[in-house]
Amino acid sequence: MGTEEWVAVVLVFTLAGLALFLGIRSLTERGVLLNNGYLYASKEERKTMNKKPYYRQSGIVFCMLSAVFTVVGLSVVFDNRKLLLVEIPLFAGLILYAVISSIRINAKR
């Protein structure tokens, strides 16, 4: 592996670690709530809203995003482009989960 590959591996695994860290923090309901439903809510809505489903949604999405970055990093390390095919269902599942959970959260409100 050349220098470019090593830089890419370090960057991708750093992003995977950061996403996992944010996911775990969100699942434990600590830290800043990084969710559009919360960020776009007015101050009055933020005070009265149940933040638990938003933390859970963000945590799961960040953990799944960490898995996507890990697969990308492993494909570079092992120089195996076929590994990237694993990324497709992971990313599709991530998007599908985000959409369905948003619909469910809004339906409960």
mmCIF file of N, CA, C and O in Angstrom:
data_model
loop_
_atom_site.group_PDB
_atom_site.id
_atom_site.type_symbol
_atom_site.label_atom_id
_atom_site.label_comp_id
_atom_site.label_asym_id
_atom_site.label_seq_id
_atom_site.Cartn_x
_atom_site.Cartn_y
_atom_site.Cartn_z
ATOM 1 N N MET A 1 0.845 -1.188 0.000
ATOM 2 C CA MET A 1 0.000 0.000 0.000
ATOM 3 C C MET A 1 0.880 1.237 0.000
ATOM 4 O O MET A 1 1.839 1.326 0.757
ATOM 5 N N GLY A 2 0.463 2.179 -0.823
ATOM 6 C CA GLY A 2 1.194 3.430 -0.913
ATOM 7 C C GLY A 2 0.732 4.426 0.135
ATOM 8 O O GLY A 2 -0.162 4.164 0.953
ATOM 9 N N THR A 3 1.334 5.572 0.080
ATOM 10 C CA THR A 3 1.019 6.631 1.042
ATOM 11 C C THR A 3 -0.440 7.072 0.928
ATOM 12 O O THR A 3 -1.096 7.311 1.939
ATOM 13 N N GLU A 4 -0.942 7.158 -0.311
ATOM 14 C CA GLU A 4 -2.320 7.603 -0.508
ATOM 15 C C GLU A 4 -3.312 6.643 0.137
ATOM 16 O O GLU A 4 -4.295 7.068 0.743
ATOM 17 N N GLU A 5 -3.033 5.345 0.011
ATOM 18 C CA GLU A 5 -3.920 4.357 0.619
ATOM 19 C C GLU A 5 -3.900 4.442 2.135
ATOM 20 O O GLU A 5 -4.932 4.323 2.787
ATOM 21 N N TRP A 6 -2.704 4.651 2.695
ATOM 22 C CA TRP A 6 -2.608 4.764 4.159
ATOM 23 C C TRP A 6 -3.349 5.985 4.673
ATOM 24 O O TRP A 6 -4.014 5.938 5.713
ATOM 25 N N VAL A 7 -3.232 7.087 3.962
ATOM 26 C CA VAL A 7 -3.958 8.303 4.363
ATOM 27 C C VAL A 7 -5.466 8.043 4.298
ATOM 28 O O VAL A 7 -6.207 8.426 5.214
ATOM 29 N N ALA A 8 -5.906 7.385 3.225
ATOM 30 C CA ALA A 8 -7.333 7.081 3.079
ATOM 31 C C ALA A 8 -7.807 6.151 4.191
ATOM 32 O O ALA A 8 -8.882 6.355 4.764
ATOM 33 N N VAL A 9 -7.012 5.139 4.532
ATOM 34 C CA VAL A 9 -7.389 4.189 5.583
ATOM 35 C C VAL A 9 -7.505 4.898 6.926
ATOM 36 O O VAL A 9 -8.480 4.700 7.662
ATOM 37 N N VAL A 10 -6.525 5.733 7.245
ATOM 38 C CA VAL A 10 -6.568 6.458 8.517
ATOM 39 C C VAL A 10 -7.782 7.374 8.567
ATOM 40 O O VAL A 10 -8.491 7.429 9.573
ATOM 41 N N LEU A 11 -8.049 8.076 7.476
ATOM 42 C CA LEU A 11 -9.189 8.994 7.435
ATOM 43 C C LEU A 11 -10.516 8.243 7.573
ATOM 44 O O LEU A 11 -11.378 8.634 8.364
ATOM 45 N N VAL A 12 -10.663 7.138 6.849
ATOM 46 C CA VAL A 12 -11.931 6.400 6.869
ATOM 47 C C VAL A 12 -12.156 5.749 8.236
ATOM 48 O O VAL A 12 -13.265 5.786 8.781
ATOM 49 N N PHE A 13 -11.111 5.155 8.815
ATOM 50 C CA PHE A 13 -11.278 4.549 10.136
ATOM 51 C C PHE A 13 -11.482 5.608 11.224
ATOM 52 O O PHE A 13 -12.172 5.360 12.216
ATOM 53 N N THR A 14 -10.921 6.791 11.040
ATOM 54 C CA THR A 14 -11.181 7.886 11.978
ATOM 55 C C THR A 14 -12.649 8.301 11.904
ATOM 56 O O THR A 14 -13.292 8.517 12.939
ATOM 57 N N LEU A 15 -13.176 8.398 10.685
ATOM 58 C CA LEU A 15 -14.597 8.722 10.528
ATOM 59 C C LEU A 15 -15.480 7.627 11.120
ATOM 60 O O LEU A 15 -16.513 7.921 11.735
ATOM 61 N N ALA A 16 -15.074 6.371 10.948
ATOM 62 C CA ALA A 16 -15.841 5.263 11.519
ATOM 63 C C ALA A 16 -15.843 5.348 13.048
ATOM 64 O O ALA A 16 -16.876 5.147 13.691
ATOM 65 N N GLY A 17 -14.684 5.643 13.623
ATOM 66 C CA GLY A 17 -14.601 5.777 15.079
ATOM 67 C C GLY A 17 -15.416 6.948 15.598
ATOM 68 O O GLY A 17 -16.098 6.838 16.621
ATOM 69 N N LEU A 18 -15.364 8.064 14.886
ATOM 70 C CA LEU A 18 -16.141 9.240 15.284
ATOM 71 C C LEU A 18 -17.634 8.954 15.200
ATOM 72 O O LEU A 18 -18.402 9.314 16.104
ATOM 73 N N ALA A 19 -18.059 8.293 14.125
ATOM 74 C CA ALA A 19 -19.479 7.949 13.991
ATOM 75 C C ALA A 19 -19.913 6.984 15.089
ATOM 76 O O ALA A 19 -21.004 7.122 15.649
ATOM 77 N N LEU A 20 -19.067 6.011 15.420
ATOM 78 C CA LEU A 20 -19.400 5.074 16.496
ATOM 79 C C LEU A 20 -19.475 5.800 17.840
ATOM 80 O O LEU A 20 -20.382 5.550 18.639
ATOM 81 N N PHE A 21 -18.545 6.706 18.082
ATOM 82 C CA PHE A 21 -18.560 7.491 19.319
ATOM 83 C C PHE A 21 -19.853 8.298 19.429
ATOM 84 O O PHE A 21 -20.519 8.286 20.472
ATOM 85 N N LEU A 22 -20.224 8.990 18.351
ATOM 86 C CA LEU A 22 -21.459 9.778 18.365
ATOM 87 C C LEU A 22 -22.685 8.881 18.510
ATOM 88 O O LEU A 22 -23.654 9.250 19.174
ATOM 89 N N GLY A 23 -22.643 7.698 17.895
ATOM 90 C CA GLY A 23 -23.755 6.758 18.009
ATOM 91 C C GLY A 23 -23.947 6.273 19.432
ATOM 92 O O GLY A 23 -25.073 6.225 19.941
ATOM 93 N N ILE A 24 -22.854 5.916 20.078
ATOM 94 C CA ILE A 24 -22.946 5.442 21.467
ATOM 95 C C ILE A 24 -23.403 6.565 22.384
ATOM 96 O O ILE A 24 -24.239 6.358 23.267
ATOM 97 N N ARG A 25 -22.879 7.771 22.164
ATOM 98 C CA ARG A 25 -23.315 8.915 22.977
ATOM 99 C C ARG A 25 -24.812 9.183 22.798
ATOM 100 O O ARG A 25 -25.508 9.485 23.756
ATOM 101 N N SER A 26 -25.288 9.055 21.568
ATOM 102 C CA SER A 26 -26.712 9.289 21.317
ATOM 103 C C SER A 26 -27.568 8.191 21.933
ATOM 104 O O SER A 26 -28.634 8.463 22.483
ATOM 105 N N LEU A 27 -27.117 6.950 21.841
ATOM 106 C CA LEU A 27 -27.890 5.850 22.417
ATOM 107 C C LEU A 27 -27.969 5.935 23.938
ATOM 108 O O LEU A 27 -28.934 5.468 24.538
ATOM 109 N N THR A 28 -26.959 6.536 24.562
ATOM 110 C CA THR A 28 -26.997 6.723 26.009
ATOM 111 C C THR A 28 -27.628 8.066 26.392
ATOM 112 O O THR A 28 -27.631 8.427 27.563
ATOM 113 N N GLU A 29 -28.140 8.780 25.378
ATOM 114 C CA GLU A 29 -28.825 10.067 25.551
ATOM 115 C C GLU A 29 -27.943 11.105 26.236
ATOM 116 O O GLU A 29 -28.360 11.824 27.144
ATOM 117 N N ARG A 30 -26.720 11.182 25.772
ATOM 118 C CA ARG A 30 -25.775 12.186 26.285
ATOM 119 C C ARG A 30 -25.282 13.039 25.133
ATOM 120 O O ARG A 30 -25.241 12.616 23.999
ATOM 121 N N GLY A 31 -24.895 14.228 25.435
ATOM 122 C CA GLY A 31 -24.335 15.104 24.415
ATOM 123 C C GLY A 31 -25.402 15.820 23.609
ATOM 124 O O GLY A 31 -26.585 15.791 23.915
ATOM 125 N N VAL A 32 -24.934 16.449 22.560
ATOM 126 C CA VAL A 32 -25.803 17.232 21.690
ATOM 127 C C VAL A 32 -26.668 16.285 20.866
ATOM 128 O O VAL A 32 -26.192 15.276 20.358
ATOM 129 N N LEU A 33 -27.927 16.614 20.744
ATOM 130 C CA LEU A 33 -28.850 15.818 19.941
ATOM 131 C C LEU A 33 -28.719 16.248 18.485
ATOM 132 O O LEU A 33 -29.134 17.334 18.097
ATOM 133 N N LEU A 34 -28.097 15.410 17.673
ATOM 134 C CA LEU A 34 -27.865 15.710 16.262
ATOM 135 C C LEU A 34 -28.957 15.065 15.421
ATOM 136 O O LEU A 34 -28.762 14.036 14.783
ATOM 137 N N ASN A 35 -30.110 15.694 15.432
ATOM 138 C CA ASN A 35 -31.253 15.173 14.702
ATOM 139 C C ASN A 35 -32.031 16.355 14.130
ATOM 140 O O ASN A 35 -32.283 17.334 14.827
ATOM 141 N N ASN A 36 -32.420 16.251 12.864
ATOM 142 C CA ASN A 36 -33.142 17.356 12.224
ATOM 143 C C ASN A 36 -34.459 17.675 12.911
ATOM 144 O O ASN A 36 -34.854 18.835 12.989
ATOM 145 N N GLY A 37 -35.144 16.654 13.391
ATOM 146 C CA GLY A 37 -36.418 16.889 14.076
ATOM 147 C C GLY A 37 -36.249 17.782 15.284
ATOM 148 O O GLY A 37 -37.111 18.604 15.596
ATOM 149 N N TYR A 38 -35.127 17.642 15.958
ATOM 150 C CA TYR A 38 -34.851 18.469 17.131
ATOM 151 C C TYR A 38 -34.256 19.816 16.719
ATOM 152 O O TYR A 38 -34.639 20.857 17.244
ATOM 153 N N LEU A 39 -33.318 19.796 15.787
ATOM 154 C CA LEU A 39 -32.630 21.028 15.400
ATOM 155 C C LEU A 39 -33.556 22.050 14.752
ATOM 156 O O LEU A 39 -33.374 23.252 14.926
ATOM 157 N N TYR A 40 -34.556 21.579 14.015
ATOM 158 C CA TYR A 40 -35.477 22.499 13.345
ATOM 159 C C TYR A 40 -36.692 22.853 14.189
ATOM 160 O O TYR A 40 -37.529 23.642 13.763
ATOM 161 N N ALA A 41 -36.816 22.288 15.370
ATOM 162 C CA ALA A 41 -37.948 22.595 16.245
ATOM 163 C C ALA A 41 -37.722 23.958 16.907
ATOM 164 O O ALA A 41 -36.585 24.373 17.153
ATOM 165 N N SER A 42 -38.802 24.627 17.211
ATOM 166 C CA SER A 42 -38.699 25.915 17.907
ATOM 167 C C SER A 42 -38.305 25.676 19.367
ATOM 168 O O SER A 42 -38.337 24.547 19.857
ATOM 169 N N LYS A 43 -37.940 26.729 20.040
ATOM 170 C CA LYS A 43 -37.521 26.590 21.439
ATOM 171 C C LYS A 43 -38.640 26.054 22.319
ATOM 172 O O LYS A 43 -38.401 25.277 23.239
ATOM 173 N N GLU A 44 -39.873 26.451 22.020
ATOM 174 C CA GLU A 44 -41.003 25.959 22.799
ATOM 175 C C GLU A 44 -41.215 24.463 22.567
ATOM 176 O O GLU A 44 -41.502 23.711 23.492
ATOM 177 N N GLU A 45 -41.086 24.046 21.312
ATOM 178 C CA GLU A 45 -41.245 22.625 20.990
ATOM 179 C C GLU A 45 -40.137 21.785 21.622
ATOM 180 O O GLU A 45 -40.383 20.671 22.078
ATOM 181 N N ARG A 46 -38.925 22.311 21.631
ATOM 182 C CA ARG A 46 -37.799 21.574 22.217
ATOM 183 C C ARG A 46 -38.014 21.309 23.707
ATOM 184 O O ARG A 46 -37.617 20.280 24.215
ATOM 185 N N LYS A 47 -38.635 22.271 24.388
ATOM 186 C CA LYS A 47 -38.850 22.103 25.827
ATOM 187 C C LYS A 47 -39.873 21.017 26.128
ATOM 188 O O LYS A 47 -39.779 20.333 27.137
ATOM 189 N N THR A 48 -40.852 20.860 25.247
ATOM 190 C CA THR A 48 -41.937 19.920 25.523
ATOM 191 C C THR A 48 -41.787 18.567 24.823
ATOM 192 O O THR A 48 -42.492 17.628 25.164
ATOM 193 N N MET A 49 -40.872 18.463 23.866
ATOM 194 C CA MET A 49 -40.796 17.226 23.084
ATOM 195 C C MET A 49 -40.080 16.113 23.846
ATOM 196 O O MET A 49 -39.235 16.368 24.699
ATOM 197 N N ASN A 50 -40.463 14.889 23.519
ATOM 198 C CA ASN A 50 -39.808 13.704 24.057
ATOM 199 C C ASN A 50 -38.566 13.443 23.201
ATOM 200 O O ASN A 50 -38.672 13.062 22.034
ATOM 201 N N LYS A 51 -37.388 13.631 23.770
ATOM 202 C CA LYS A 51 -36.147 13.532 23.006
ATOM 203 C C LYS A 51 -35.656 12.099 22.830
ATOM 204 O O LYS A 51 -34.798 11.832 21.998
ATOM 205 N N LYS A 52 -36.199 11.173 23.606
ATOM 206 C CA LYS A 52 -35.711 9.797 23.584
ATOM 207 C C LYS A 52 -35.754 9.162 22.191
ATOM 208 O O LYS A 52 -34.765 8.564 21.753
ATOM 209 N N PRO A 53 -36.865 9.232 21.439
ATOM 210 C CA PRO A 53 -36.856 8.602 20.109
ATOM 211 C C PRO A 53 -35.867 9.255 19.139
ATOM 212 O O PRO A 53 -35.302 8.581 18.280
ATOM 213 N N TYR A 54 -35.636 10.555 19.303
ATOM 214 C CA TYR A 54 -34.684 11.242 18.431
ATOM 215 C C TYR A 54 -33.249 10.815 18.751
ATOM 216 O O TYR A 54 -32.436 10.635 17.840
ATOM 217 N N TYR A 55 -32.936 10.673 20.035
ATOM 218 C CA TYR A 55 -31.617 10.169 20.417
ATOM 219 C C TYR A 55 -31.412 8.754 19.883
ATOM 220 O O TYR A 55 -30.347 8.420 19.366
ATOM 221 N N ARG A 56 -32.437 7.921 20.006
ATOM 222 C CA ARG A 56 -32.325 6.531 19.548
ATOM 223 C C ARG A 56 -32.117 6.479 18.033
ATOM 224 O O ARG A 56 -31.259 5.750 17.544
ATOM 225 N N GLN A 57 -32.891 7.257 17.300
ATOM 226 C CA GLN A 57 -32.757 7.281 15.848
ATOM 227 C C GLN A 57 -31.355 7.741 15.446
ATOM 228 O O GLN A 57 -30.714 7.111 14.600
ATOM 229 N N SER A 58 -30.887 8.805 16.040
ATOM 230 C CA SER A 58 -29.555 9.314 15.715
ATOM 231 C C SER A 58 -28.473 8.299 16.068
ATOM 232 O O SER A 58 -27.521 8.110 15.310
ATOM 233 N N GLY A 59 -28.611 7.653 17.209
ATOM 234 C CA GLY A 59 -27.622 6.669 17.630
ATOM 235 C C GLY A 59 -27.533 5.494 16.678
ATOM 236 O O GLY A 59 -26.438 5.062 16.306
ATOM 237 N N ILE A 60 -28.664 4.985 16.261
ATOM 238 C CA ILE A 60 -28.664 3.851 15.333
ATOM 239 C C ILE A 60 -28.103 4.260 13.975
ATOM 240 O O ILE A 60 -27.309 3.530 13.372
ATOM 241 N N VAL A 61 -28.460 5.426 13.494
ATOM 242 C CA VAL A 61 -27.951 5.894 12.204
ATOM 243 C C VAL A 61 -26.438 6.082 12.265
ATOM 244 O O VAL A 61 -25.719 5.670 11.343
ATOM 245 N N PHE A 62 -25.929 6.675 13.332
ATOM 246 C CA PHE A 62 -24.483 6.864 13.451
ATOM 247 C C PHE A 62 -23.752 5.523 13.559
ATOM 248 O O PHE A 62 -22.669 5.357 12.987
ATOM 249 N N CYS A 63 -24.312 4.554 14.266
ATOM 250 C CA CYS A 63 -23.678 3.230 14.365
ATOM 251 C C CYS A 63 -23.668 2.527 13.012
ATOM 252 O O CYS A 63 -22.671 1.892 12.641
ATOM 253 N N MET A 64 -24.750 2.645 12.262
ATOM 254 C CA MET A 64 -24.785 2.048 10.927
ATOM 255 C C MET A 64 -23.809 2.754 9.984
ATOM 256 O O MET A 64 -23.151 2.113 9.161
ATOM 257 N N LEU A 65 -23.689 4.059 10.130
ATOM 258 C CA LEU A 65 -22.735 4.811 9.326
ATOM 259 C C LEU A 65 -21.304 4.399 9.660
ATOM 260 O O LEU A 65 -20.443 4.311 8.777
ATOM 261 N N SER A 66 -21.057 4.097 10.920
ATOM 262 C CA SER A 66 -19.750 3.593 11.332
ATOM 263 C C SER A 66 -19.448 2.265 10.645
ATOM 264 O O SER A 66 -18.318 2.023 10.205
ATOM 265 N N ALA A 67 -20.454 1.403 10.526
ATOM 266 C CA ALA A 67 -20.263 0.118 9.841
ATOM 267 C C ALA A 67 -19.939 0.334 8.365
ATOM 268 O O ALA A 67 -19.091 -0.367 7.802
ATOM 269 N N VAL A 68 -20.596 1.300 7.734
ATOM 270 C CA VAL A 68 -20.324 1.597 6.324
ATOM 271 C C VAL A 68 -18.877 2.054 6.156
ATOM 272 O O VAL A 68 -18.154 1.570 5.270
ATOM 273 N N PHE A 69 -18.420 2.970 7.001
ATOM 274 C CA PHE A 69 -17.036 3.438 6.915
ATOM 275 C C PHE A 69 -16.036 2.321 7.205
ATOM 276 O O PHE A 69 -14.969 2.267 6.600
ATOM 277 N N THR A 70 -16.379 1.434 8.109
ATOM 278 C CA THR A 70 -15.494 0.310 8.417
ATOM 279 C C THR A 70 -15.344 -0.607 7.210
ATOM 280 O O THR A 70 -14.234 -1.054 6.895
ATOM 281 N N VAL A 71 -16.428 -0.887 6.510
ATOM 282 C CA VAL A 71 -16.365 -1.724 5.312
ATOM 283 C C VAL A 71 -15.511 -1.054 4.240
ATOM 284 O O VAL A 71 -14.695 -1.709 3.576
ATOM 285 N N VAL A 72 -15.663 0.247 4.063
ATOM 286 C CA VAL A 72 -14.856 0.975 3.084
ATOM 287 C C VAL A 72 -13.377 0.888 3.460
ATOM 288 O O VAL A 72 -12.512 0.624 2.605
ATOM 289 N N GLY A 73 -13.073 1.084 4.739
ATOM 290 C CA GLY A 73 -11.685 0.993 5.186
ATOM 291 C C GLY A 73 -11.100 -0.399 4.995
ATOM 292 O O GLY A 73 -9.954 -0.551 4.556
ATOM 293 N N LEU A 74 -11.889 -1.425 5.290
ATOM 294 C CA LEU A 74 -11.408 -2.794 5.109
ATOM 295 C C LEU A 74 -11.186 -3.127 3.637
ATOM 296 O O LEU A 74 -10.254 -3.867 3.302
ATOM 297 N N SER A 75 -12.014 -2.580 2.772
ATOM 298 C CA SER A 75 -11.821 -2.833 1.348
ATOM 299 C C SER A 75 -10.515 -2.215 0.857
ATOM 300 O O SER A 75 -9.854 -2.774 -0.017
ATOM 301 N N VAL A 76 -10.119 -1.081 1.417
ATOM 302 C CA VAL A 76 -8.842 -0.463 1.033
ATOM 303 C C VAL A 76 -7.685 -1.257 1.636
ATOM 304 O O VAL A 76 -6.692 -1.523 0.959
ATOM 305 N N VAL A 77 -7.792 -1.662 2.894
ATOM 306 C CA VAL A 77 -6.725 -2.403 3.545
ATOM 307 C C VAL A 77 -6.457 -3.722 2.826
ATOM 308 O O VAL A 77 -5.306 -4.090 2.557
ATOM 309 N N PHE A 78 -7.519 -4.466 2.506
ATOM 310 C CA PHE A 78 -7.364 -5.768 1.870
ATOM 311 C C PHE A 78 -7.303 -5.678 0.350
ATOM 312 O O PHE A 78 -7.197 -6.705 -0.323
ATOM 313 N N ASP A 79 -7.398 -4.458 -0.195
ATOM 314 C CA ASP A 79 -7.365 -4.222 -1.632
ATOM 315 C C ASP A 79 -8.365 -5.138 -2.348
ATOM 316 O O ASP A 79 -8.055 -5.807 -3.329
ATOM 317 N N ASN A 80 -9.577 -5.165 -1.806
ATOM 318 C CA ASN A 80 -10.632 -6.031 -2.326
ATOM 319 C C ASN A 80 -11.859 -5.171 -2.627
ATOM 320 O O ASN A 80 -12.603 -4.799 -1.722
ATOM 321 N N ARG A 81 -12.057 -4.853 -3.880
ATOM 322 C CA ARG A 81 -13.180 -3.997 -4.280
ATOM 323 C C ARG A 81 -14.519 -4.712 -4.131
ATOM 324 O O ARG A 81 -15.555 -4.066 -4.059
ATOM 325 N N LYS A 82 -14.523 -6.046 -4.091
ATOM 326 C CA LYS A 82 -15.773 -6.783 -3.927
ATOM 327 C C LYS A 82 -16.376 -6.555 -2.544
ATOM 328 O O LYS A 82 -17.569 -6.701 -2.349
ATOM 329 N N LEU A 83 -15.526 -6.188 -1.585
ATOM 330 C CA LEU A 83 -16.018 -5.888 -0.241
ATOM 331 C C LEU A 83 -16.963 -4.689 -0.253
ATOM 332 O O LEU A 83 -17.819 -4.561 0.620
ATOM 333 N N LEU A 84 -16.788 -3.818 -1.226
ATOM 334 C CA LEU A 84 -17.655 -2.642 -1.310
ATOM 335 C C LEU A 84 -19.104 -3.021 -1.608
ATOM 336 O O LEU A 84 -20.009 -2.228 -1.383
ATOM 337 N N LEU A 85 -19.322 -4.234 -2.119
ATOM 338 C CA LEU A 85 -20.695 -4.683 -2.352
ATOM 339 C C LEU A 85 -21.461 -4.858 -1.043
ATOM 340 O O LEU A 85 -22.685 -4.790 -1.032
ATOM 341 N N VAL A 86 -20.743 -5.070 0.051
ATOM 342 C CA VAL A 86 -21.384 -5.164 1.367
ATOM 343 C C VAL A 86 -21.910 -3.798 1.790
ATOM 344 O O VAL A 86 -22.873 -3.684 2.542
ATOM 345 N N GLU A 87 -21.283 -2.765 1.275
ATOM 346 C CA GLU A 87 -21.667 -1.399 1.622
ATOM 347 C C GLU A 87 -23.060 -1.050 1.103
ATOM 348 O O GLU A 87 -23.794 -0.291 1.740
ATOM 349 N N ILE A 88 -23.441 -1.617 -0.020
ATOM 350 C CA ILE A 88 -24.731 -1.280 -0.646
ATOM 351 C C ILE A 88 -25.910 -1.621 0.264
ATOM 352 O O ILE A 88 -26.739 -0.742 0.544
ATOM 353 N N PRO A 89 -26.030 -2.872 0.765
ATOM 354 C CA PRO A 89 -27.180 -3.139 1.647
ATOM 355 C C PRO A 89 -27.093 -2.394 2.981
ATOM 356 O O PRO A 89 -28.122 -2.028 3.545
ATOM 357 N N LEU A 90 -25.868 -2.149 3.470
ATOM 358 C CA LEU A 90 -25.737 -1.382 4.716
ATOM 359 C C LEU A 90 -26.264 0.036 4.535
ATOM 360 O O LEU A 90 -27.023 0.548 5.366
ATOM 361 N N PHE A 91 -25.852 0.667 3.448
ATOM 362 C CA PHE A 91 -26.273 2.044 3.206
ATOM 363 C C PHE A 91 -27.761 2.113 2.880
ATOM 364 O O PHE A 91 -28.459 3.036 3.321
ATOM 365 N N ALA A 92 -28.267 1.138 2.130
ATOM 366 C CA ALA A 92 -29.707 1.101 1.825
ATOM 367 C C ALA A 92 -30.507 0.900 3.105
ATOM 368 O O ALA A 92 -31.552 1.539 3.301
ATOM 369 N N GLY A 93 -30.034 0.031 3.983
ATOM 370 C CA GLY A 93 -30.703 -0.180 5.262
ATOM 371 C C GLY A 93 -30.680 1.061 6.125
ATOM 372 O O GLY A 93 -31.656 1.382 6.810
ATOM 373 N N LEU A 94 -29.578 1.781 6.088
ATOM 374 C CA LEU A 94 -29.455 3.031 6.847
ATOM 375 C C LEU A 94 -30.490 4.041 6.382
ATOM 376 O O LEU A 94 -31.204 4.632 7.197
ATOM 377 N N ILE A 95 -30.604 4.225 5.090
ATOM 378 C CA ILE A 95 -31.570 5.189 4.547
ATOM 379 C C ILE A 95 -32.998 4.739 4.841
ATOM 380 O O ILE A 95 -33.842 5.540 5.263
ATOM 381 N N LEU A 96 -33.261 3.460 4.637
ATOM 382 C CA LEU A 96 -34.597 2.924 4.898
ATOM 383 C C LEU A 96 -34.975 3.090 6.367
ATOM 384 O O LEU A 96 -36.089 3.514 6.688
ATOM 385 N N TYR A 97 -34.044 2.793 7.270
ATOM 386 C CA TYR A 97 -34.323 2.956 8.698
ATOM 387 C C TYR A 97 -34.600 4.422 9.031
ATOM 388 O O TYR A 97 -35.525 4.724 9.783
ATOM 389 N N ALA A 98 -33.789 5.327 8.491
ATOM 390 C CA ALA A 98 -33.974 6.750 8.799
ATOM 391 C C ALA A 98 -35.352 7.240 8.356
ATOM 392 O O ALA A 98 -36.028 7.965 9.091
ATOM 393 N N VAL A 99 -35.782 6.825 7.181
ATOM 394 C CA VAL A 99 -37.078 7.271 6.668
ATOM 395 C C VAL A 99 -38.219 6.669 7.489
ATOM 396 O O VAL A 99 -39.130 7.386 7.930
ATOM 397 N N ILE A 100 -38.168 5.361 7.726
ATOM 398 C CA ILE A 100 -39.255 4.694 8.456
ATOM 399 C C ILE A 100 -39.337 5.186 9.897
ATOM 400 O O ILE A 100 -40.424 5.443 10.415
ATOM 401 N N SER A 101 -38.188 5.350 10.546
ATOM 402 C CA SER A 101 -38.235 5.813 11.938
ATOM 403 C C SER A 101 -38.716 7.255 12.030
ATOM 404 O O SER A 101 -39.400 7.608 12.990
ATOM 405 N N SER A 102 -38.386 8.081 11.052
ATOM 406 C CA SER A 102 -38.898 9.457 11.048
ATOM 407 C C SER A 102 -40.416 9.470 10.904
ATOM 408 O O SER A 102 -41.105 10.244 11.571
ATOM 409 N N ILE A 103 -40.929 8.609 10.029
ATOM 410 C CA ILE A 103 -42.380 8.525 9.858
ATOM 411 C C ILE A 103 -43.042 8.072 11.164
ATOM 412 O O ILE A 103 -44.063 8.620 11.575
ATOM 413 N N ARG A 104 -42.451 7.070 11.823
ATOM 414 C CA ARG A 104 -43.015 6.571 13.074
ATOM 415 C C ARG A 104 -42.965 7.613 14.190
ATOM 416 O O ARG A 104 -43.909 7.756 14.946
ATOM 417 N N ILE A 105 -41.873 8.343 14.267
ATOM 418 C CA ILE A 105 -41.751 9.378 15.301
ATOM 419 C C ILE A 105 -42.803 10.471 15.066
ATOM 420 O O ILE A 105 -43.476 10.915 16.005
ATOM 421 N N ASN A 106 -42.963 10.889 13.822
ATOM 422 C CA ASN A 106 -43.946 11.937 13.510
ATOM 423 C C ASN A 106 -45.371 11.440 13.700
ATOM 424 O O ASN A 106 -46.264 12.218 14.058
ATOM 425 N N ALA A 107 -45.626 10.157 13.479
ATOM 426 C CA ALA A 107 -46.964 9.614 13.673
ATOM 427 C C ALA A 107 -47.327 9.576 15.164
ATOM 428 O O ALA A 107 -48.490 9.789 15.515
ATOM 429 N N LYS A 108 -46.362 9.352 16.022
ATOM 430 C CA LYS A 108 -46.627 9.308 17.465
ATOM 431 C C LYS A 108 -46.847 10.703 18.038
ATOM 432 O O LYS A 108 -47.482 10.844 19.064
ATOM 433 N N ARG A 109 -46.297 11.725 17.376
ATOM 434 C CA ARG A 109 -46.498 13.085 17.850
ATOM 435 C C ARG A 109 -47.875 13.490 17.478
ATOM 436 O O ARG A 109 -48.689 14.018 17.980
#
